[in-house]
């Protein structure tokens, strides 16, 4: 089962508003300005240990090598990374009708974690599961694990 995460305001947060993982050491803290939400590293590793494939699905213009490299410094890897450029190339594919900025079903993703209400509306419309994460919430990781396990049980029955 695949679980994808948005980056901005989900995994990348403002340290003035939320607790974050320790910053990277110099010089990497200069190269990568983003700060990870506290618990991100443990959550991703826990999901992977439970047998879930973990992906990034972002509408960000950050390059795939940049995202992969940033997380490598935290000893985190993803089974796949979908950024805006890839989404436009593989999902939108020049269609005149504008599709939603994320279509997890196209990539076989069962659960997408995002902060934007519109993505959750698209989930209801286009038939994919989402969980909303935004505000500071100490139990955010536990909620994601619980929802992932719930969906896995549904898929298995």
Coordinates of C-alpha atoms in Angstrom, one line a residue:
X1 CA 0.0 0.0 0.0
X2 CA 1.3 3.4 -0.9
X3 CA 1.1 6.6 1.2
X4 CA 2.1 10.0 -0.1
X5 CA 2.9 13.2 1.6
X6 CA 2.7 16.8 0.5
X7 CA 5.7 18.9 1.5
X8 CA 4.8 22.5 2.3
X9 CA 2.9 22.9 5.6
X10 CA 2.9 19.1 6.0
X11 CA 6.4 17.8 6.2
X12 CA 8.1 21.3 5.7
X13 CA 6.9 23.7 8.4
X14 CA 7.7 27.1 9.8
X15 CA 9.8 26.6 13.0
X16 CA 8.1 29.7 14.5
X17 CA 4.8 27.9 14.3
X18 CA 5.6 24.3 15.0
X19 CA 8.2 22.1 16.6
X20 CA 10.8 20.8 14.0
X21 CA 13.4 18.2 13.7
X22 CA 16.9 19.4 14.6
X23 CA 18.3 21.5 11.8
X24 CA 20.9 20.1 9.5
X25 CA 24.6 20.9 10.3
X26 CA 26.6 23.5 8.4
X27 CA 26.9 23.8 5.4
X28 CA 23.7 21.7 4.7
X29 CA 21.6 24.1 6.7
X30 CA 22.5 26.8 4.2
X31 CA 21.7 24.6 1.2
X32 CA 18.4 23.3 2.5
X33 CA 16.3 26.0 4.2
X34 CA 13.3 23.8 4.8
X35 CA 12.7 22.5 8.3
X36 CA 11.0 19.2 8.9
X37 CA 8.0 18.9 11.2
X38 CA 9.0 17.1 14.4
X39 CA 8.3 13.4 14.1
X40 CA 8.6 13.3 10.3
X41 CA 11.7 11.0 10.3
X42 CA 10.3 8.6 12.8
X43 CA 6.9 8.5 11.1
X44 CA 8.3 7.7 7.7
X45 CA 10.5 5.0 9.1
X46 CA 7.6 3.5 11.1
X47 CA 5.4 3.4 8.0
X48 CA 8.2 1.8 6.0
X49 CA 8.8 -0.7 8.8
X50 CA 5.1 -1.6 8.7
X51 CA 5.4 -2.4 5.0
X52 CA 4.0 0.7 3.5
X53 CA 5.6 2.4 0.5
X54 CA 6.1 6.1 1.3
X55 CA 6.2 8.7 -1.5
X56 CA 6.3 12.5 -1.8
X57 CA 3.5 14.0 -4.0
X58 CA 3.9 17.8 -4.1
X59 CA 2.8 20.6 -6.3
X60 CA 6.1 22.3 -5.5
X61 CA 8.5 23.2 -8.2
X62 CA 11.4 21.8 -6.1
X63 CA 13.4 19.3 -8.2
X64 CA 13.2 15.5 -7.5
X65 CA 17.0 15.4 -6.9
X66 CA 16.8 18.3 -4.5
X67 CA 14.0 16.6 -2.5
X68 CA 15.8 13.3 -2.5
X69 CA 19.0 14.9 -1.4
X70 CA 17.5 16.9 1.4
X71 CA 15.8 13.9 3.0
X72 CA 19.0 11.8 2.5
X73 CA 20.6 14.0 5.1
X74 CA 17.9 12.9 7.6
X75 CA 18.5 9.2 6.5
X76 CA 15.0 9.1 4.9
X77 CA 14.3 7.7 1.5
X78 CA 11.1 7.5 -0.5
X79 CA 10.0 4.9 -3.0
X80 CA 9.0 7.6 -5.4
X81 CA 8.8 11.4 -5.6
X82 CA 6.2 13.2 -7.7
X83 CA 6.6 17.0 -8.1
X84 CA 4.6 19.5 -10.1
X85 CA 6.7 19.0 -13.3
X86 CA 6.2 15.3 -13.2
X87 CA 2.5 15.5 -12.4
X88 CA 2.0 17.9 -15.4
X89 CA 3.9 15.6 -17.7
X90 CA 2.3 12.3 -16.6
X91 CA -1.1 13.2 -15.4
X92 CA -2.2 16.4 -17.1
X93 CA -0.4 15.5 -20.3
X94 CA -1.4 18.6 -22.2
X95 CA -5.2 18.1 -21.7
X96 CA -7.2 21.2 -22.2
X97 CA -9.4 20.5 -19.2
X98 CA -7.3 21.3 -16.1
X99 CA -7.1 18.3 -13.8
X100 CA -6.6 18.6 -10.0
X101 CA -3.0 19.5 -8.9
X102 CA -2.8 16.0 -7.4
X103 CA -4.3 12.7 -8.5
X104 CA -2.9 10.0 -6.2
X105 CA -5.0 7.3 -7.9
X106 CA -3.0 7.7 -11.0
X107 CA 0.1 6.5 -9.1
X108 CA -1.7 3.8 -7.1
X109 CA -1.5 5.8 -3.9
X110 CA -4.0 4.7 -1.3
X111 CA -3.6 7.5 1.2
X112 CA -2.4 11.1 0.6
X113 CA -1.5 13.4 3.5
X114 CA -2.1 17.1 2.7
X115 CA -2.9 20.4 4.3
X116 CA -5.1 21.9 1.6
X117 CA -8.9 21.7 1.8
X118 CA -9.2 21.6 -2.0
X119 CA -7.1 18.4 -2.1
X120 CA -9.5 16.7 0.4
X121 CA -12.5 17.9 -1.8
X122 CA -10.8 16.4 -4.9
X123 CA -10.4 13.2 -2.9
X124 CA -14.1 13.0 -2.4
X125 CA -14.8 13.9 -6.1
X126 CA -12.1 11.7 -7.7
X127 CA -12.2 8.8 -5.2
X128 CA -8.9 8.9 -3.3
X129 CA -8.4 8.9 0.5
X130 CA -6.8 11.9 2.2
X131 CA -6.0 12.9 5.7
X132 CA -5.5 16.5 6.6
X133 CA -2.5 17.7 8.6
X134 CA -1.7 21.3 9.2
X135 CA -2.0 22.8 12.6
X136 CA 0.4 21.8 15.4
X137 CA -0.8 18.4 16.6
X138 CA 1.3 16.2 18.8
X139 CA -0.7 13.2 17.7
X140 CA -0.4 13.8 13.9
X141 CA 1.9 10.8 13.3
X142 CA -0.3 8.5 15.3
X143 CA -3.4 9.6 13.3
X144 CA -1.7 8.9 10.0
X145 CA -0.5 5.5 11.1
X146 CA -4.1 4.7 12.4
X147 CA -5.6 5.8 9.1
X148 CA -3.1 3.8 7.0
X149 CA -3.8 0.7 9.0
X150 CA -7.5 1.2 8.7
X151 CA -7.3 1.5 4.9
X152 CA -5.0 -1.5 4.7
X153 CA -7.6 -3.6 6.6
X154 CA -10.3 -2.4 4.2
X155 CA -8.1 -3.3 1.2
X156 CA -7.5 -6.8 2.6
X157 CA -11.1 -7.6 3.3

